[in-house]
Coordinates of C-alpha atoms and ligand atoms in Angstrom, one line a residue:
X1 CA 21.6 3.4 -29.1
X2 CA 17.6 4.4 -29.8
X3 CA 15.0 2.7 -27.8
X4 CA 11.1 2.0 -28.3
X5 CA 9.5 5.0 -26.3
X6 CA 7.0 3.0 -23.7
X7 CA 4.6 5.2 -22.1
X8 CA 4.6 4.8 -18.7
X9 CA 7.3 2.4 -19.1
X10 CA 4.7 -0.6 -19.7
X11 CA 6.1 -4.0 -20.0
X12 CA 9.9 -2.3 -19.5
X13 CA 11.9 -4.3 -17.1
X14 CA 13.4 -1.9 -14.4
X15 CA 15.0 -4.9 -12.4
X16 CA 15.6 -8.4 -11.9
X17 CA 13.9 -9.1 -8.7
X18 CA 13.5 -12.5 -6.9
X19 CA 10.3 -11.0 -4.1
X20 CA 7.7 -11.6 -6.0
X21 CA 6.0 -12.4 -9.0
X22 CA 2.9 -12.1 -11.1
X23 CA 0.7 -14.1 -13.5
X24 CA -1.8 -11.7 -15.0
X25 CA -3.4 -14.1 -17.5
X26 CA -3.6 -16.7 -15.3
X27 CA -4.4 -14.3 -11.8
X28 CA -1.2 -15.4 -9.9
X29 CA 0.3 -13.8 -7.2
X30 CA 3.3 -15.3 -5.3
X31 CA 5.6 -14.4 -2.7
X32 CA 9.3 -15.6 -2.8
X33 CA 7.1 -18.5 -4.6
X34 CA 4.5 -19.3 -2.1
X35 CA 1.0 -18.3 -3.5
X36 CA -1.1 -15.5 -1.3
X37 CA -4.0 -17.6 -0.8
X38 CA -1.8 -20.3 0.6
X39 CA 0.1 -17.3 3.2
X40 CA -3.3 -15.7 4.1
X41 CA -4.6 -19.1 4.8
X42 CA -1.3 -20.0 6.9
X43 CA 0.6 -17.6 7.9
X44 CA 0.5 -14.1 9.5
X45 CA 1.6 -10.5 8.3
X46 CA 5.0 -10.5 10.4
X47 CA 5.9 -13.8 9.0
X48 CA 5.2 -13.1 5.8
X49 CA 6.9 -9.5 6.4
X50 CA 10.3 -11.8 7.2
X51 CA 9.5 -14.1 3.9
X52 CA 9.5 -11.2 1.8
X53 CA 12.3 -9.1 3.5
X54 CA 14.7 -12.2 4.0
X55 CA 13.9 -14.9 1.1
X56 CA 12.6 -17.5 3.4
X57 CA 9.8 -18.3 5.8
X58 CA 11.7 -17.9 9.6
X59 CA 12.2 -21.1 11.9
X60 CA 10.1 -20.7 15.1
X61 CA 13.2 -18.8 17.0
X62 CA 13.4 -16.6 14.1
X63 CA 10.0 -15.8 14.0
X64 CA 9.9 -15.1 17.4
X65 CA 12.7 -13.2 17.4
X66 CA 11.6 -10.8 14.7
X67 CA 8.3 -10.5 16.2
X68 CA 9.5 -9.1 19.2
X69 CA 11.9 -7.1 17.7
X70 CA 9.0 -5.4 15.8
X71 CA 6.7 -5.4 19.0
X72 CA 9.4 -3.6 21.2
X73 CA 9.7 -0.9 18.2
X74 CA 6.3 0.6 18.0
X75 CA 6.5 3.5 20.3
X76 CA 7.2 6.6 18.5
X77 CA 9.0 9.6 19.9
X78 CA 6.9 12.5 21.8
X79 CA 8.0 15.0 18.9
X80 CA 6.7 12.7 16.2
X81 CA 3.6 12.8 18.3
X82 CA 4.0 16.8 18.6
X83 CA 4.5 17.1 15.0
X84 CA 1.1 15.4 14.3
X85 CA -0.3 17.3 16.7
X86 CA 0.2 20.7 14.7
X87 CA -0.6 19.5 11.4
X88 CA -3.5 20.6 10.1
X89 CA -6.9 18.4 11.1
X90 CA -8.2 18.2 7.7
X91 CA -5.2 17.8 6.2
X92 CA -5.1 14.1 4.1
X93 CA -3.9 11.3 6.5
X94 CA -1.2 9.9 3.6
X95 CA 0.3 13.4 4.2
X96 CA 0.8 13.2 7.4
X97 CA 2.2 9.7 7.3
X98 CA 4.3 10.8 4.9
X99 CA 5.3 14.2 7.0
X100 CA 5.8 11.9 10.4
X101 CA 7.9 8.8 7.9
X102 CA 10.6 11.7 6.5
X103 CA 11.0 13.1 9.9
X104 CA 11.4 9.1 11.6
X105 CA 14.6 9.7 9.9
X106 CA 15.9 12.6 11.9
X107 CA 15.7 10.4 14.5
X108 CA 17.7 7.5 13.6
X109 CA 21.0 8.9 13.0
X110 CA 22.8 5.7 11.7
X111 CA 22.1 6.4 8.2
X112 CA 24.8 4.3 6.5
X113 CA 23.2 2.1 4.4
X114 CA 26.3 -0.2 3.7
X115 CA 25.4 -1.3 7.5
X116 CA 23.5 -4.5 7.1
X117 CA 22.8 -4.5 11.1
X118 CA 21.5 -0.9 11.1
X119 CA 19.5 -2.0 7.7
X120 CA 17.6 -4.4 9.7
X121 CA 17.0 -1.8 12.7
X122 CA 15.4 0.4 10.2
X123 CA 13.6 -1.8 8.2
X124 CA 12.2 -3.3 12.1
X125 CA 11.6 0.6 12.8
X126 CA 9.3 1.2 9.8
X127 CA 7.4 -2.2 9.7
X128 CA 6.7 -1.5 13.4
X129 CA 6.2 2.4 13.4
X130 CA 3.9 2.9 10.4
X131 CA 1.0 1.9 12.3
X132 CA 1.3 3.7 15.5
X133 CA 1.6 6.7 13.4
X134 CA -1.7 6.0 11.2
X135 CA -3.1 5.3 14.5
X136 CA -1.9 8.7 16.4
X137 CA -2.9 10.6 13.6
X138 CA -6.4 9.5 13.0
X139 CA -7.0 9.9 16.6
X140 CA -5.3 13.6 17.5
X141 CA -7.2 15.1 14.1
X142 CA -10.4 14.5 16.2
X143 CA -8.6 15.9 19.8
X144 CA -8.5 12.5 21.1
X145 CA -5.4 11.3 22.8
X146 CA -3.0 9.0 21.3
X147 CA -3.1 5.7 22.3
X148 CA 0.6 4.0 22.8
X149 CA 1.1 0.8 21.4
X150 CA 0.6 -2.2 24.0
X151 CA 3.0 -5.0 23.7
X152 CA 1.1 -7.9 24.5
X153 CA -1.1 -7.3 21.8
X154 CA 0.0 -9.0 18.1
X155 CA 0.7 -6.9 15.5
X156 CA -3.2 -6.2 13.7
X157 CA -4.8 -6.6 16.9
X158 CA -2.7 -3.8 18.4
X159 CA -3.1 -1.4 15.8
X160 CA -7.1 -1.8 15.8
X161 CA -7.0 -1.6 19.5
X162 CA -4.7 2.0 19.2
X163 CA -7.3 2.8 16.7
X164 CA -10.2 2.2 18.8
X165 CA -9.5 2.1 22.3
X166 CA -10.9 -1.6 22.1
X167 CA -9.4 -5.0 21.8
X168 CA -11.2 -6.2 18.2
X169 CA -13.0 -9.4 18.3
X170 CA -10.7 -12.2 17.0
X171 CA -12.4 -12.3 13.6
X172 CA -12.0 -8.6 12.8
X173 CA -8.0 -9.1 13.7
X174 CA -7.8 -12.4 11.3
X175 CA -9.3 -10.9 8.6
X176 CA -7.5 -7.4 8.7
X177 CA -4.3 -9.4 9.1
X178 CA -5.2 -11.2 6.2
X179 CA -5.8 -7.6 4.3
X180 CA -2.3 -7.0 5.2
X181 CA -0.8 -9.6 3.9
X182 CA -2.6 -9.0 0.5
X183 CA -1.3 -5.5 0.2
X184 CA 2.2 -6.4 1.1
X185 CA 4.2 -6.5 -1.7
X186 CA 3.3 -6.4 -5.7
X187 CA 6.4 -6.9 -7.7
X188 CA 7.2 -3.0 -9.6
X189 CA 4.5 -1.1 -9.2
X190 CA 4.4 2.6 -9.0
X191 CA 5.3 3.0 -5.2
X192 CA 7.9 0.2 -5.2
X193 CA 9.5 2.0 -8.4
X194 CA 9.3 5.4 -6.7
X195 CA 11.1 4.1 -3.5
X196 CA 13.9 2.0 -5.8
X197 CA 14.5 5.3 -7.4
X198 CA 14.9 7.4 -4.4
X199 CA 16.8 4.2 -2.8
X200 CA 19.5 4.0 -5.7
X201 CA 20.9 7.5 -4.7
X202 CA 21.7 5.6 -1.2
X203 CA 19.3 8.2 0.6
X204 CA 18.2 6.2 3.8
X205 CA 15.2 4.0 4.2
X206 CA 13.3 6.7 5.8
X207 CA 13.3 8.9 3.0
X208 CA 12.9 6.0 0.5
X209 CA 9.5 4.7 2.0
X210 CA 8.4 8.5 2.5
X211 CA 8.9 8.6 -1.6
X212 CA 6.8 5.4 -2.0
X213 CA 4.0 6.7 0.4
X214 CA 3.9 9.8 -2.0
X215 CA 3.4 7.8 -5.4
X216 CA 0.7 5.2 -3.2
X217 CA -1.2 8.2 -2.6
X218 CA -2.5 8.9 -6.0
X219 CA -6.0 7.8 -7.3
X220 CA -4.6 5.6 -9.7
X221 CA -2.7 3.7 -7.6
X222 CA -3.6 2.8 -3.6
X223 CA -5.6 6.0 -3.7
X224 CA -7.9 4.2 -5.5
X225 CA -9.4 2.2 -2.6
X226 CA -10.9 5.3 -1.3
X227 CA -12.8 6.5 -4.2
X228 CA -14.3 2.7 -4.7
X229 CA -16.0 3.4 -1.3
X230 CA -17.0 7.0 -2.5
X231 CA -18.2 5.4 -6.0
X232 CA -20.5 3.1 -4.1
X233 CA -21.6 5.1 -1.7
X234 CA -22.7 7.3 -4.3
X235 CA -24.3 4.4 -6.6
X236 CA -26.4 3.9 -3.3
X237 CA -28.1 0.7 -4.2
X238 CA -27.8 -2.6 -6.6
X239 CA -30.8 -1.2 -8.7
X240 CA -28.7 2.1 -9.2
X241 CA -25.6 0.4 -9.9
X242 CA -27.2 -0.3 -13.8
X243 CA -27.5 3.4 -14.8
X244 CA -24.7 4.5 -12.8
X245 CA -22.3 2.3 -14.8
X246 CA -23.3 3.0 -17.9
X247 CA -22.8 7.0 -17.1
X248 CA -19.4 6.4 -16.1
X249 CA -18.4 4.5 -19.0
X250 CA -20.5 6.7 -21.4
X251 CA -18.7 9.8 -20.0
X252 CA -15.4 8.0 -20.1
X253 CA -14.5 7.7 -16.9
X254 CA -13.0 4.6 -14.7
X255 CA -14.7 2.1 -12.9
X256 CA -12.6 2.8 -9.6
X257 CA -11.3 -0.6 -8.2
X258 CA -11.3 -2.2 -11.9
X259 CA -8.3 -2.6 -14.4
X260 CA -4.6 -3.2 -13.5
X261 CA -1.6 -2.9 -15.9
X262 CA -0.2 -6.4 -15.7
X263 CA -3.5 -8.5 -14.7
X264 CA -6.0 -9.2 -17.9
X265 CA -8.4 -11.2 -15.4
X266 CA -9.8 -10.8 -11.9
X267 CA -6.9 -10.1 -9.6
X268 CA -6.3 -13.0 -7.3
X269 CA -5.9 -10.4 -4.3
X270 CA -9.8 -9.5 -5.2
X271 CA -10.9 -13.1 -5.0
X272 CA -9.6 -13.2 -1.3
X273 CA -10.8 -10.3 -0.5
X274 CA -14.6 -10.7 -1.5
X275 CA -13.9 -14.0 1.1
X276 CA -13.3 -12.3 3.6
X277 CA -16.0 -9.9 3.3
X278 CA -18.3 -13.1 3.3
X279 CA -16.5 -14.1 6.4
X280 CA -16.7 -10.8 8.0
X281 CA -20.5 -10.4 7.0
X282 CA -21.7 -13.9 8.3
X283 CA -20.6 -12.9 11.9
X284 CA -20.9 -8.9 11.7
X285 CA -24.1 -8.5 9.5
X286 CA -24.2 -7.7 6.0
X287 CA -22.6 -4.3 4.4
X288 CA -25.1 -2.0 1.7
X289 CA -21.8 -1.5 -0.2
X290 CA -20.9 -5.0 -0.5
X291 CA -24.3 -5.5 -2.1
X292 CA -23.7 -2.5 -4.6
X293 CA -20.1 -4.0 -5.8
X294 CA -21.4 -7.3 -6.6
X295 CA -24.1 -5.7 -8.8
X296 CA -20.9 -3.2 -10.1
X297 CA -18.5 -6.0 -10.9
X298 CA -21.4 -8.2 -13.0
X299 CA -22.7 -5.2 -15.0
X300 CA -18.6 -4.2 -15.3
X301 CA -17.8 -7.8 -16.2
X302 CA -20.3 -7.4 -19.3
X303 CA -19.0 -4.2 -20.4
X304 CA -15.5 -4.4 -20.0
X305 CA -14.7 -7.9 -20.5
X306 CA -13.2 -7.6 -23.8
X307 CA -10.5 -4.8 -22.7
X308 CA -9.5 -7.7 -19.8
X309 CA -11.1 -5.1 -16.7
X310 CA -11.6 -6.5 -13.8
X311 CA -11.7 -5.8 -9.9
X312 CA -8.5 -5.3 -8.5
X313 CA -7.0 -5.5 -5.0
X314 CA -8.7 -1.9 -4.1
X315 CA -12.2 -3.0 -5.1
X316 CA -13.1 -5.1 -2.4
X317 CA -10.7 -3.9 0.5
X318 CA -12.5 -0.8 1.3
X319 CA -15.8 -2.4 2.2
X320 CA -13.9 -4.6 4.7
X321 CA -12.5 -1.1 6.5
X322 CA -15.6 0.4 6.2
X323 CA -17.3 -2.5 8.1
X324 CA -14.8 -2.1 10.5
X325 CA -15.8 1.6 11.3
X326 CA -12.5 2.9 9.5
X327 CA -12.4 6.1 8.1
X328 CA -12.3 6.2 4.6
X329 CA -9.1 8.2 3.9
X330 CA -7.1 5.8 6.4
X331 CA -7.9 3.0 3.7
X332 CA -4.7 4.2 1.6
X333 CA -2.3 4.8 4.9
X334 CA -3.2 0.9 5.9
X335 CA -2.4 -0.3 2.5
X336 CA 1.1 1.9 3.1
X337 CA 1.4 -0.1 6.7
X338 CA 1.1 -3.5 4.9
X339 CA 3.3 -2.2 1.5
X340 CA 6.3 -0.9 3.6
X341 CA 7.3 -4.8 4.1
X342 CA 7.2 -4.6 0.0
X343 CA 9.0 -1.8 -0.5
X344 CA 12.0 -2.6 2.1
X345 CA 12.3 -6.0 0.5
X346 CA 13.4 -4.5 -3.1
X347 CA 15.7 -1.3 -1.1
X348 CA 17.7 -4.7 0.5
X349 CA 17.9 -6.6 -2.8
X350 CA 18.6 -3.5 -4.7
X351 CA 21.6 -2.6 -2.5
X352 CA 23.4 -5.9 -3.1
X353 CA 23.9 -4.7 -6.6
X354 CA 22.7 -0.9 -6.2
X355 CA 22.8 1.2 -9.8
X356 CA 21.7 5.0 -9.8
X357 CA 18.5 5.1 -12.0
X358 CA 19.3 7.6 -14.5
X359 CA 16.7 6.7 -17.5
X360 CA 17.2 8.5 -20.8
X361 CA 14.5 10.9 -22.7
X362 CA 13.5 11.6 -26.1
X363 CA 14.0 15.3 -26.3
X364 CA 11.1 16.9 -28.3
X365 CA 11.9 20.7 -27.4
X366 CA 13.5 23.0 -29.9
X367 CA 17.4 24.1 -30.3
X368 CA 19.3 27.0 -30.8
X369 CA 16.7 29.7 -29.7
X370 CA 17.6 32.9 -29.1
X371 CA 17.3 34.5 -25.4
X372 CA 14.9 37.2 -25.8
X373 CA 14.9 40.2 -23.5
X374 CA 11.6 40.8 -21.4
X375 CA 10.8 44.1 -22.9
X376 CA 10.6 42.6 -26.2
X377 CA 8.5 39.3 -25.6
Ligands
ACO1 N1 -12.8 1.5 -15.7 C1 -13.6 1.6 -17.2 N2 -12.4 1.6 -18.3 C2 -10.9 1.3 -17.6 C3 -10.7 1.4 -16.6 C4 -11.5 1.5 -15.5 N3 -11.4 1.1 -14.6 N4 -9.5 0.6 -16.6 C5 -8.7 1.2 -17.8 N5 -9.9 1.1 -18.7 C6 -10.0 1.0 -20.3 C7 -9.6 2.6 -20.6 O1 -10.1 3.3 -20.7 C8 -8.9 2.6 -21.8 O2 -9.5 2.1 -22.6 P1 -9.7 2.5 -24.5 O3 -8.1 1.7 -24.8 O4 -10.7 2.1 -24.7 O5 -9.0 3.8 -24.4 C9 -8.2 0.9 -21.8 O6 -9.0 0.4 -20.6 C10 -6.6 0.7 -21.1 O7 -6.5 1.9 -19.9 P2 -5.5 2.1 -19.1 O8 -5.8 3.4 -18.5 O9 -4.3 2.8 -20.5 O10 -4.4 1.3 -18.9 P3 -3.1 1.2 -18.0 O11 -2.5 -0.1 -17.4 O12 -2.5 2.4 -18.3 O13 -4.1 1.3 -16.8 C11 -4.7 1.8 -14.3 C12 -4.2 0.9 -15.3 C13 -4.2 2.9 -14.2 C14 -5.1 0.4 -13.1 C15 -6.4 2.0 -14.6 O14 -7.2 0.3 -15.2 C16 -7.1 2.7 -13.8 O15 -7.0 3.6 -13.8 N6 -7.9 2.0 -12.9 C17 -8.9 2.6 -11.9 C18 -7.9 3.3 -11.1 C19 -7.3 2.2 -10.2 O16 -8.5 1.1 -9.9 N7 -6.2 1.8 -9.4 C20 -5.8 1.0 -8.8 C21 -5.1 0.0 -10.0 S1 -4.5 -1.5 -8.5 C22 -3.2 -0.7 -7.6 O17 -2.5 0.7 -7.9 C23 -3.0 -1.2 -6.0

């Protein structure tokens, strides 16, 4: 049956899902029917992960059990640490994360994806261990010792501790936890789809997550948060925003952190992230990048609103991480640490009625060509 070809599968449903929903014209994002703003206000990243994976908010006993399970699986094997030690220190952290996650699967041999209990523990391990890998890599690459997780610290606090060796200011943990909630899930995006294609072959979840990490890395997707901060640093001051934005747009270059396949208004996550910037700056002082970002958003609003181009999730997140002293190339790994919940939720949902992804193509090549021997080419 002939179908219309939709480049980038734009608007083509690839699955039925009850995990999250985006209203791109009203700027609404819901996880399991609950608005992300409400989750940021009342929930935690781990409670939100439970909601995404299992379809409902946990009761108190379930939440305690879930948090305990994740907390007690944060450690990584010394061989994963050794693996990170031998990687080139100038390599990108997303590559280190992808390799380490793929390698994790070699340590947990129960790879039968029809085993529900095993799937639960795979999900626990992946959510628990990604932050440990990211923090370990950040330290090992500059010659510092790996800091093991501390069971007495909540999820966000523990990550910031493993990264810096200091227990963070409570506001930092709160803001960071909200950032994780905002990045945890987002319908059928490129990295989720990449993972679902891999998972549809019944490959194990470590391989599935490694595929998603690869897709998230690109600058058109999660990698944009790095590019935003580099762009804002390059612009330098609010006064330079106008010529810089004009030069970019006239050169047909995209403004990083702007535009979205689904949102035609400001991404609701960008609005919350901007509020988080303000909360952080009220206590820790402002950031020069923020002043530039506000100027860029205003100019972009004037120039691009007819195309429905507004800030997306990547526009303000990096400013928060930068203020916390986190290195720019770790921003996309932070995204992965959160989004792994969404990837796993889609994996569990898809397994219930799995069908191998095997789309069609429209062949545009030739037929019936003759093989030409090399001496006659
Ligand atoms: N800056 C300037 N113009 C833009 C931008 C932008 N950031 N984004 C889109 N446009 C323009 C395009 O130039 C194009 O204009 P034209 O019709 O005059 O040629 C039009 O808007 C449509 O753009 P496409 O790239 O075709 O739209 P698509 O839906 O494929 O792109 C995407 C979505 C990839 C996110 C795009 O907006 C982009 O490249 N943004 C910058 C990178 C970025 O921030 N990515 C993160 C997205 S959020 C996430 O993945 C987590």
